[in-house]
Amino acid sequence: MIEKAQHGNSDYLPPRFRSPSVTAWLLIIGFVAFFLHGIDGADVSIDRLGQGILNVGIFAAESFPPDLSRWNFIAYAMLETFQMALVGVVFGVIISVPFALLSARNTSPNRLVRWLSTNIVATLRTIPDLVWALIFVVAVGLGPLAGILAIMMDTIGFCGRFFAERIEETDPRPAQALTAAGCSRSAVIMASILPEAFPSFVATSLYSVEKAIRSAVVLGLVGAGGIGVELSAAMNLFRYDQALTIMLIILLVVISVEHLSSWIRKRLLS
Amino acid sequence: MIQISDLSKVYPDGTQALNGVTLQVRQGEQLVLLGHNGCGKSTLMKCLTGLEKPSSGKILLDQHDIHQLRGHKLRKVRQGVGCVFQQMNLVLDVSVLQNVLYGAMAKHGFWRVLNLTASRTLREQALWALEQVGLAELAARRTDMLSGGQQQRVAIARMLMQQAKIVFADEPVASLDPKAGREVMELLQRIVVEHGMTLICVLHQLDLAMQYGHRLVGMKKGKIVFDDTPDNLPAETFQELYHA
């Protein structure tokens, strides 16, 4: 009796592996075929990879020692990049808040407004920052303004979504208490929802700054100002020693900002 | 003061939470609602505060039909109604003083009750409310640093700041230990009596109900099964309410 109970009825024992459905098999086969076609299209070969490693070696050899003669121009360009990222993110974050309030289920006035706002934010997020930069270079000309506007649009797409999600996660009970006490809808949002969501807003905004600095470097390559212009020029003129100086400065700034924002986030969320 | 007439509530899933509840509560009366979980007490409280819309029936608060009012008029009536909830429902990320100041928000608006911009008079009123509940020294502390009993006291101070005439307390001591629960009920009763407020309170503790209620109302399956003073209710009534 005990032995039977210890072993149980094997009829009810679930199988270790359940064969996927036909749809799942089709999806798996489709994915594998797509993946292999991708490798084939990239023309991957041992020869090419070997040559690539050799070229990187040549680049490394030619870039050492880094040329520091133009350090003041490079530092100024880096400062411009940093400012571009910061200004773009600040404006982006400010504009994201109303978008997030209109997109969140618990704060949006009605379904139509919510649908509209959510889709605007999704559209802004879908368009890559490089495409925004190309559009704004055409619209406002070369320089940091195009970069700032591109980063702003990208930040609205990013923060608008995450802010809205955080707003939806807030505890509804404080808002309910203030509503029951006769407070207006806007006052309830300001007094109970935003204070709870605020630390998360700051953490997301700091991520945006990190992301924007990396973006701002690339945006310079299409003429949207900043250190990307310097990097592009150095590479085109085969001044790899100058290019290395620029890369090292970028690395230093990006890592410093990441450490700083991580420290602020930790303090804020604890 | 509070007139509930033939109130019914059926939820979309078909659950009948309230079934023809009729009740009249006079000014200054302290009424305790009793009944096991799911008998409709909390739904009744939600309907009273206007957070839940009844399927039929009417609720008059100071002659105003709360479910017919909209916008500014509804907010105006709600200003006179203080709520104390089981989970306190405070804004935990701000200071204790700020939570009490929020009690005056319906009257003064958000910017005038913000600790940064509020007038000295309002700040002093909030501190007075905290003194009444014995927490003035914790005014600057973040609310989430307080114990459950202290948070419930802050909720009572917020209600005082609101200058409410009617208080709805939905299981205010359910999440507190017996000692803290008794202290909170003591405080709530003292404040209600001192300020001539009307109280409707949901409780599960019979001893507290007998001590603090002028009138006990028992509910079962969405209906009122008894309504009398504690002295007139024999012990069997409560046994029937909870065990039958």
Coordinates of C-alpha atoms in Angstrom, one line a residue:
Chain A
M1 CA 0.0 0.0 0.0
I2 CA 2.7 2.4 1.1
E3 CA 4.9 1.3 -1.8
K4 CA 2.1 2.1 -4.2
A5 CA 1.5 5.5 -2.6
Q6 CA 5.2 6.3 -2.9
H7 CA 5.3 5.4 -6.6
G8 CA 1.9 6.9 -7.5
N9 CA -0.1 5.9 -10.5
S10 CA 2.2 6.2 -13.6
D11 CA -0.8 7.0 -15.8
Y12 CA -1.0 10.5 -14.3
L13 CA 2.8 11.2 -14.6
P14 CA 3.3 14.1 -17.0
P15 CA 5.7 13.5 -19.9
R16 CA 9.2 15.0 -19.6
F17 CA 8.9 16.6 -23.0
R18 CA 5.8 17.6 -24.9
S19 CA 6.1 17.8 -28.6
P20 CA 5.5 21.3 -30.0
S21 CA 2.4 21.9 -32.0
V22 CA 2.5 22.1 -35.9
T23 CA 2.4 26.0 -35.6
A24 CA 5.3 26.0 -33.2
W25 CA 7.3 23.6 -35.6
L26 CA 6.5 25.9 -38.5
L27 CA 7.7 29.0 -36.5
I28 CA 10.9 27.2 -35.4
I29 CA 11.7 26.1 -39.0
G30 CA 10.9 29.6 -40.3
F31 CA 13.2 31.2 -37.7
V32 CA 16.1 28.8 -38.4
A33 CA 15.7 29.3 -42.2
F34 CA 15.6 33.1 -41.7
F35 CA 18.7 33.0 -39.5
L36 CA 20.7 30.8 -41.9
H37 CA 19.7 33.1 -44.8
G38 CA 20.9 36.1 -42.7
I39 CA 24.4 34.4 -42.3
D40 CA 24.5 33.6 -46.0
G41 CA 23.6 37.2 -46.9
A42 CA 26.4 38.5 -44.8
D43 CA 28.9 36.5 -46.8
V44 CA 30.7 35.3 -43.6
S45 CA 34.0 33.5 -44.4
I46 CA 37.1 32.6 -42.4
D47 CA 39.2 34.6 -45.0
R48 CA 37.1 37.8 -44.4
L49 CA 37.2 37.4 -40.6
G50 CA 41.0 36.9 -40.7
Q51 CA 41.4 40.0 -42.9
G52 CA 39.2 41.9 -40.5
I53 CA 41.3 41.0 -37.6
L54 CA 44.4 42.1 -39.5
N55 CA 42.8 45.4 -40.4
V56 CA 41.9 46.1 -36.8
G57 CA 45.6 45.4 -36.0
I58 CA 46.7 48.0 -38.6
F59 CA 44.2 50.5 -37.3
A60 CA 45.5 49.9 -33.7
A61 CA 49.1 50.3 -34.8
E62 CA 48.4 53.5 -36.7
S63 CA 46.4 55.0 -33.9
F64 CA 49.1 54.7 -31.3
P65 CA 50.1 56.9 -29.7
P66 CA 46.9 58.9 -29.6
D67 CA 47.3 62.4 -30.9
L68 CA 46.5 64.9 -28.2
S69 CA 47.4 68.0 -30.2
R70 CA 43.8 68.9 -30.8
W71 CA 42.6 68.0 -27.3
N72 CA 40.9 71.4 -26.7
F73 CA 38.8 71.1 -29.9
I74 CA 37.9 67.6 -29.0
A75 CA 37.0 68.5 -25.4
Y76 CA 34.8 71.3 -26.6
A77 CA 33.1 69.0 -29.1
M78 CA 32.5 66.5 -26.2
L79 CA 31.1 69.2 -24.0
E80 CA 28.8 70.2 -26.9
T81 CA 27.7 66.5 -27.2
F82 CA 27.0 66.3 -23.5
Q83 CA 25.0 69.5 -23.5
M84 CA 23.1 68.4 -26.6
A85 CA 22.2 65.2 -24.8
L86 CA 21.2 66.9 -21.5
V87 CA 19.1 69.7 -23.1
G88 CA 17.4 67.2 -25.4
V89 CA 16.6 64.8 -22.5
V90 CA 15.3 67.7 -20.2
F91 CA 12.9 68.9 -22.8
G92 CA 12.0 65.3 -23.7
V93 CA 11.3 64.4 -20.1
I94 CA 9.2 67.5 -19.6
I95 CA 7.0 66.8 -22.6
S96 CA 6.9 63.0 -21.7
V97 CA 5.0 63.7 -18.5
P98 CA 1.7 65.0 -20.0
F99 CA 1.9 62.3 -22.7
A100 CA 2.4 59.6 -20.0
L101 CA -0.6 61.0 -18.0
L102 CA -2.8 60.9 -21.1
S103 CA -1.6 57.4 -22.0
A104 CA -2.0 55.7 -18.6
R105 CA -5.3 53.9 -17.9
N106 CA -5.8 55.4 -14.5
T107 CA -5.1 59.1 -15.5
S108 CA -6.3 59.4 -19.1
P109 CA -9.6 61.3 -19.4
N110 CA -11.0 58.9 -22.0
R111 CA -10.2 56.0 -24.3
L112 CA -9.9 58.1 -27.5
V113 CA -7.3 60.5 -25.8
R114 CA -5.5 57.4 -24.4
W115 CA -5.4 55.7 -27.8
L116 CA -4.2 58.9 -29.5
S117 CA -1.5 59.6 -27.0
T118 CA -0.3 56.0 -26.8
N119 CA 0.1 55.9 -30.6
I120 CA 1.9 59.2 -30.8
V121 CA 4.4 58.0 -28.2
A122 CA 4.7 54.6 -30.0
T123 CA 5.4 56.4 -33.3
L124 CA 8.0 58.6 -31.8
R125 CA 9.7 55.5 -30.3
T126 CA 9.6 53.5 -33.5
I127 CA 11.5 56.1 -35.6
P128 CA 15.2 55.7 -34.8
D129 CA 17.1 58.7 -33.5
L130 CA 19.4 58.7 -36.6
V131 CA 16.3 59.2 -38.8
W132 CA 15.1 62.0 -36.5
A133 CA 18.5 63.6 -36.9
L134 CA 18.4 63.4 -40.7
I135 CA 14.9 65.0 -40.7
F136 CA 16.0 67.8 -38.3
V137 CA 19.2 68.4 -40.3
V138 CA 17.0 69.1 -43.3
A139 CA 14.6 71.1 -41.1
V140 CA 16.9 73.3 -39.1
G141 CA 20.3 72.8 -40.7
L142 CA 23.5 71.3 -39.5
G143 CA 24.5 71.7 -35.9
P144 CA 23.6 70.9 -32.3
L145 CA 19.9 72.1 -32.6
A146 CA 19.1 69.2 -35.0
G147 CA 20.8 66.8 -32.4
I148 CA 18.8 68.3 -29.5
L149 CA 15.5 67.9 -31.4
A150 CA 16.4 64.3 -32.4
I151 CA 17.2 63.4 -28.8
M152 CA 14.1 65.1 -27.5
M153 CA 11.9 63.1 -29.9
D154 CA 13.6 59.9 -28.9
T155 CA 13.3 60.7 -25.2
I156 CA 9.6 61.3 -25.5
G157 CA 9.1 57.9 -27.1
F158 CA 11.2 56.2 -24.4
C159 CA 10.1 58.1 -21.3
G160 CA 6.5 58.5 -22.4
R161 CA 6.0 54.8 -22.4
F162 CA 7.9 54.0 -19.2
F163 CA 6.4 56.9 -17.3
A164 CA 2.9 55.7 -18.3
E165 CA 3.6 52.2 -17.2
R166 CA 4.8 53.4 -13.8
I167 CA 1.7 55.6 -13.4
E168 CA -0.5 52.6 -14.0
E169 CA 1.4 50.6 -11.4
T170 CA 0.8 53.2 -8.6
D171 CA -1.3 52.2 -5.6
P172 CA -4.9 53.3 -6.3
R173 CA -5.8 53.6 -2.6
P174 CA -4.3 57.0 -1.8
A175 CA -6.0 58.4 -4.9
Q176 CA -9.3 56.8 -3.8
A177 CA -9.0 58.4 -0.4
L178 CA -8.4 61.9 -1.8
T179 CA -11.2 61.5 -4.4
A180 CA -13.6 60.5 -1.6
A181 CA -12.5 63.6 0.3
G182 CA -13.7 65.8 -2.6
C183 CA -10.4 66.6 -4.3
S184 CA -10.4 67.3 -8.1
R185 CA -8.9 64.8 -10.5
S186 CA -5.9 66.9 -11.3
A187 CA -5.2 67.5 -7.6
V188 CA -5.4 63.8 -6.9
I189 CA -2.9 63.1 -9.7
M190 CA -0.5 65.8 -8.4
A191 CA -0.9 64.8 -4.8
S192 CA -0.9 61.0 -4.9
I193 CA 0.1 59.6 -8.2
L194 CA 3.1 61.8 -9.2
P195 CA 4.9 61.6 -5.8
E196 CA 4.8 57.8 -5.9
A197 CA 6.0 57.6 -9.5
F198 CA 8.6 60.4 -9.1
P199 CA 11.6 58.3 -8.0
S200 CA 11.0 55.9 -11.0
F201 CA 10.7 59.0 -13.3
V202 CA 14.1 60.2 -12.2
A203 CA 15.7 56.8 -12.6
T204 CA 14.2 56.5 -16.1
S205 CA 15.3 60.0 -17.0
L206 CA 18.9 59.2 -15.9
Y207 CA 18.9 56.1 -18.2
S208 CA 17.7 58.5 -20.9
V209 CA 20.7 60.7 -20.3
E210 CA 23.1 57.8 -20.6
K211 CA 21.3 56.6 -23.8
A212 CA 21.3 60.2 -25.2
I213 CA 25.0 60.6 -24.8
R214 CA 25.7 57.5 -26.8
S215 CA 23.1 58.6 -29.4
A216 CA 24.6 62.1 -29.5
V217 CA 28.0 60.7 -30.6
V218 CA 26.4 58.9 -33.5
L219 CA 24.1 61.8 -34.4
G220 CA 27.2 63.9 -35.1
L221 CA 28.1 61.5 -38.0
V222 CA 25.0 62.8 -39.9
G223 CA 25.8 66.4 -39.2
A224 CA 23.7 67.0 -36.0
G225 CA 26.6 68.5 -34.1
G226 CA 28.9 67.3 -31.3
I227 CA 31.9 65.0 -31.2
G228 CA 30.5 62.7 -33.9
V229 CA 31.5 65.3 -36.5
E230 CA 35.1 65.3 -35.2
L231 CA 35.2 61.5 -35.2
S232 CA 33.8 61.3 -38.7
A233 CA 36.4 63.8 -40.0
A234 CA 39.3 62.0 -38.3
M235 CA 38.2 58.6 -39.8
N236 CA 37.7 60.1 -43.3
L237 CA 41.1 61.7 -43.2
F238 CA 42.7 58.4 -41.9
R239 CA 43.9 60.3 -38.8
Y240 CA 43.4 57.2 -36.6
D241 CA 45.6 58.7 -33.8
Q242 CA 43.1 61.6 -33.5
A243 CA 40.2 59.2 -33.8
L244 CA 41.6 57.1 -30.9
T245 CA 41.8 60.2 -28.7
I246 CA 38.1 61.0 -29.5
M247 CA 37.1 57.4 -28.7
L248 CA 38.9 57.4 -25.4
I249 CA 37.3 60.7 -24.4
I250 CA 33.8 59.3 -25.4
L251 CA 34.6 56.2 -23.3
L252 CA 35.6 58.2 -20.3
V253 CA 32.5 60.5 -20.4
V254 CA 30.0 57.6 -21.1
I255 CA 31.5 55.5 -18.2
S256 CA 31.6 58.5 -15.8
V257 CA 27.9 59.4 -16.6
E258 CA 26.9 55.8 -16.1
H259 CA 28.5 55.6 -12.7
L260 CA 27.1 58.9 -11.6
S261 CA 23.6 58.1 -12.7
S262 CA 23.8 54.6 -11.2
W263 CA 24.9 56.2 -7.9
I264 CA 22.0 58.7 -8.0
R265 CA 19.5 56.0 -8.9
K266 CA 20.7 53.8 -6.0
R267 CA 20.4 56.7 -3.5
L268 CA 17.0 57.7 -4.8
L269 CA 15.4 54.3 -4.9
S270 CA 16.7 53.3 -1.4
Chain B
M1 CA -28.3 63.5 8.1
I2 CA -27.7 60.3 6.2
Q3 CA -30.6 58.6 4.5
I4 CA -30.2 55.4 2.7
S5 CA -33.3 54.2 0.9
D6 CA -33.8 50.7 -0.6
L7 CA -30.2 50.5 -1.8
S8 CA -29.2 47.6 -4.0
K9 CA -26.0 46.7 -5.7
V10 CA -25.5 43.9 -8.2
Y11 CA -21.9 43.5 -9.6
P12 CA -21.4 42.7 -13.4
D13 CA -20.7 39.1 -12.4
G14 CA -24.1 38.8 -10.9
T15 CA -23.1 39.0 -7.2
Q16 CA -25.8 40.8 -5.3
A17 CA -23.8 42.7 -2.7
L18 CA -26.6 44.9 -1.3
N19 CA -30.3 44.0 -1.3
G20 CA -32.7 46.8 -0.4
V21 CA -30.8 48.4 2.4
T22 CA -32.7 51.2 4.2
L23 CA -31.0 53.1 7.0
Q24 CA -31.3 56.5 8.6
V25 CA -28.4 57.9 10.7
R26 CA -28.9 61.1 12.8
Q27 CA -26.3 63.8 13.3
G28 CA -23.8 62.9 16.0
E29 CA -24.8 59.2 16.0
Q30 CA -22.1 56.6 16.1
L31 CA -23.2 53.6 14.1
V32 CA -21.2 50.3 13.8
L33 CA -21.8 47.9 10.9
L34 CA -21.2 44.3 11.7
G35 CA -21.3 41.1 9.6
H36 CA -19.0 38.5 8.2
N37 CA -16.8 39.0 5.1
G38 CA -18.8 39.4 1.9
C39 CA -22.0 40.5 3.6
G40 CA -22.0 43.9 1.8
K41 CA -20.6 46.2 4.5
S42 CA -17.7 47.4 2.4
T43 CA -19.9 47.8 -0.7
L44 CA -22.2 49.9 1.4
M45 CA -19.3 52.1 2.5
K46 CA -18.1 52.5 -1.1
C47 CA -21.6 53.5 -2.2
L48 CA -21.8 56.0 0.7
T49 CA -18.5 57.6 -0.4
G50 CA -19.6 57.6 -4.0
L51 CA -16.8 55.4 -5.1
E52 CA -19.2 52.7 -6.1
K53 CA -22.5 53.3 -8.0
P54 CA -25.5 51.5 -6.6
S55 CA -27.7 49.5 -9.0
S56 CA -30.9 51.1 -7.5
G57 CA -31.9 53.1 -4.4
K58 CA -30.9 56.4 -3.1
I59 CA -28.3 57.9 -0.6
L60 CA -28.9 61.3 0.8
L61 CA -26.0 63.0 2.6
D62 CA -27.2 66.3 4.1
Q63 CA -30.2 66.2 1.7
H64 CA -27.9 65.7 -1.3
D65 CA -28.3 62.6 -3.5
I66 CA -24.7 61.7 -3.8
H67 CA -25.1 59.6 -6.9
Q68 CA -27.0 62.3 -8.8
L69 CA -24.3 64.9 -8.3
R70 CA -21.4 65.5 -10.7
G71 CA -18.3 67.6 -10.8
H72 CA -18.0 70.6 -8.5
K73 CA -21.2 69.8 -6.6
L74 CA -20.2 66.3 -5.9
R75 CA -16.8 67.4 -4.7
K76 CA -18.4 70.0 -2.5
V77 CA -20.5 67.4 -0.7
R78 CA -17.5 65.0 -0.4
Q79 CA -15.6 67.8 1.3
G80 CA -17.8 67.2 4.4
V81 CA -17.2 63.5 4.4
G82 CA -14.0 62.1 6.0
C83 CA -12.9 58.6 5.3
V84 CA -10.7 56.3 7.4
F85 CA -9.7 53.1 5.6
Q86 CA -8.4 49.7 6.6
Q87 CA -5.2 50.3 4.8
M88 CA -4.9 54.0 5.7
N89 CA -4.6 55.0 2.1
L90 CA -2.0 57.7 2.8
V91 CA 0.5 58.9 0.3
L92 CA 3.6 57.1 1.6
D93 CA 6.3 59.0 -0.3
V94 CA 5.6 62.4 1.3
S95 CA 5.9 63.7 4.9
V96 CA 3.3 63.2 7.6
L97 CA 2.5 66.9 7.6
Q98 CA 2.0 66.9 3.9
N99 CA -0.5 64.0 4.2
V100 CA -2.4 66.0 6.8
L101 CA -2.3 69.1 4.6
Y102 CA -3.9 67.0 1.8
G103 CA -7.0 67.0 4.0
A104 CA -7.6 70.6 3.1
M105 CA -6.9 70.1 -0.6
A106 CA -10.5 69.8 -1.7
K107 CA -11.1 73.2 -0.2
H108 CA -7.9 75.1 -1.1
G109 CA -6.6 73.2 -4.2
F110 CA -3.2 71.4 -4.7
W111 CA -0.8 74.4 -4.8
R112 CA -2.2 76.0 -1.6
V113 CA -1.7 72.8 0.5
L114 CA 1.7 71.9 -0.8
N115 CA 4.1 72.0 2.1
L116 CA 6.4 74.3 0.1
T117 CA 3.7 76.8 -0.8
A118 CA 1.0 76.4 1.9
S119 CA 0.2 79.4 4.2
R120 CA 1.5 79.5 7.7
T121 CA -2.1 79.3 9.0
L122 CA -2.7 76.0 7.1
R123 CA 0.6 74.5 8.2
E124 CA -0.2 75.4 11.8
Q125 CA -3.7 73.9 11.4
A126 CA -2.1 70.7 10.1
L127 CA 0.2 70.6 13.1
W128 CA -2.7 71.2 15.4
A129 CA -4.5 68.2 13.8
L130 CA -1.3 66.1 14.4
E131 CA -1.2 67.3 18.0
Q132 CA -4.8 66.0 18.4
V133 CA -3.6 62.5 17.4
G134 CA -0.4 62.8 19.4
L135 CA 2.0 62.8 16.4
A136 CA 3.1 66.4 16.2
E137 CA 6.8 65.4 16.7
L138 CA 6.7 63.2 13.7
A139 CA 5.4 65.9 11.3
A140 CA 8.6 66.0 9.2
R141 CA 9.0 62.2 9.0
R142 CA 8.3 60.3 5.8
T143 CA 4.9 58.6 6.1
D144 CA 6.2 55.1 5.1
M145 CA 8.5 55.2 8.2
L146 CA 5.5 55.1 10.5
S147 CA 3.9 52.0 12.1
G148 CA 0.4 50.9 11.1
G149 CA -1.2 52.5 14.2
Q150 CA 0.7 55.8 13.6
Q151 CA -0.4 55.8 10.0
Q152 CA -4.0 55.3 11.0
R153 CA -3.6 58.3 13.4
V154 CA -2.3 60.4 10.5
A155 CA -5.4 59.4 8.5
I156 CA -7.5 60.6 11.4
A157 CA -5.6 63.9 11.5
R158 CA -6.2 64.3 7.7
M159 CA -9.9 63.8 8.4
L160 CA -9.7 66.5 11.1
M161 CA -7.9 68.8 8.7
Q162 CA -10.8 68.2 6.3
Q163 CA -13.2 69.5 8.9
A164 CA -15.6 66.7 8.0
K165 CA -19.0 66.4 9.5
I166 CA -19.5 62.8 8.6
V167 CA -16.9 60.0 9.0
F168 CA -17.0 56.7 7.2
A169 CA -14.5 54.3 8.8
D170 CA -14.1 51.0 6.9
E171 CA -12.5 48.5 9.3
P172 CA -10.1 51.1 10.7
V173 CA -8.4 48.7 13.1
A174 CA -8.4 45.5 10.9
S175 CA -4.7 45.7 10.1
L176 CA -3.6 46.7 13.6
D177 CA -2.7 44.7 16.7
P178 CA -5.3 44.7 19.5
K179 CA -3.6 47.4 21.6
A180 CA -3.0 49.8 18.6
G181 CA -6.6 49.0 17.4
R182 CA -8.1 50.0 20.7
E183 CA -6.0 53.2 20.9
V184 CA -7.1 54.1 17.4
M185 CA -10.8 53.5 18.2
E186 CA -10.4 55.5 21.4
L187 CA -8.9 58.4 19.5
L188 CA -11.5 58.2 16.7
Q189 CA -14.4 58.2 19.2
R190 CA -12.9 61.1 21.2
I191 CA -12.5 63.2 18.0
V192 CA -15.9 62.3 16.7
V193 CA -17.6 63.3 20.0
E194 CA -15.5 66.5 20.5
H195 CA -16.4 67.7 17.0
G196 CA -20.0 66.5 16.9
M197 CA -19.3 64.3 13.9
T198 CA -21.5 61.5 12.6
L199 CA -19.7 58.1 12.4
I200 CA -20.5 55.0 10.4
C201 CA -17.8 52.4 11.2
V202 CA -17.3 48.9 10.0
L203 CA -15.9 46.6 12.6
H204 CA -15.2 42.9 13.1
Q205 CA -14.4 43.1 16.8
L206 CA -17.6 42.7 18.8
D207 CA -16.1 44.1 22.0
L208 CA -15.0 47.3 20.2
A209 CA -18.4 47.5 18.5
M210 CA -20.2 47.2 21.9
Q211 CA -18.0 49.8 23.5
Y212 CA -17.9 52.5 20.7
G213 CA -21.2 52.1 18.9
H214 CA -24.4 53.9 19.9
R215 CA -26.1 51.7 17.5
L216 CA -25.2 48.4 16.0
V217 CA -26.4 47.3 12.6
G218 CA -25.9 43.7 11.5
M219 CA -25.7 42.7 7.8
K220 CA -26.1 39.4 6.1
K221 CA -26.2 38.6 2.4
G222 CA -26.6 42.3 1.5
K223 CA -29.5 42.8 3.9
I224 CA -29.9 44.4 7.4
V225 CA -30.7 41.7 9.9
F226 CA -30.7 43.8 13.1
D227 CA -30.5 47.5 14.0
D228 CA -30.5 48.4 17.7
T229 CA -28.5 49.8 20.6
P230 CA -25.9 47.4 22.1
D231 CA -27.9 47.1 25.3
N232 CA -30.9 45.8 23.5
L233 CA -29.1 43.1 21.5
P234 CA -28.7 39.7 23.1
A235 CA -25.5 37.7 22.6
E236 CA -27.4 35.1 20.4
T237 CA -28.0 37.8 17.8
F238 CA -24.3 38.0 17.2
Q239 CA -23.9 34.3 17.2
E240 CA -26.5 34.0 14.6
L241 CA -24.9 36.7 12.6
Y242 CA -21.5 35.1 12.5
H243 CA -22.2 31.4 12.8
A244 CA -25.5 30.6 11.1

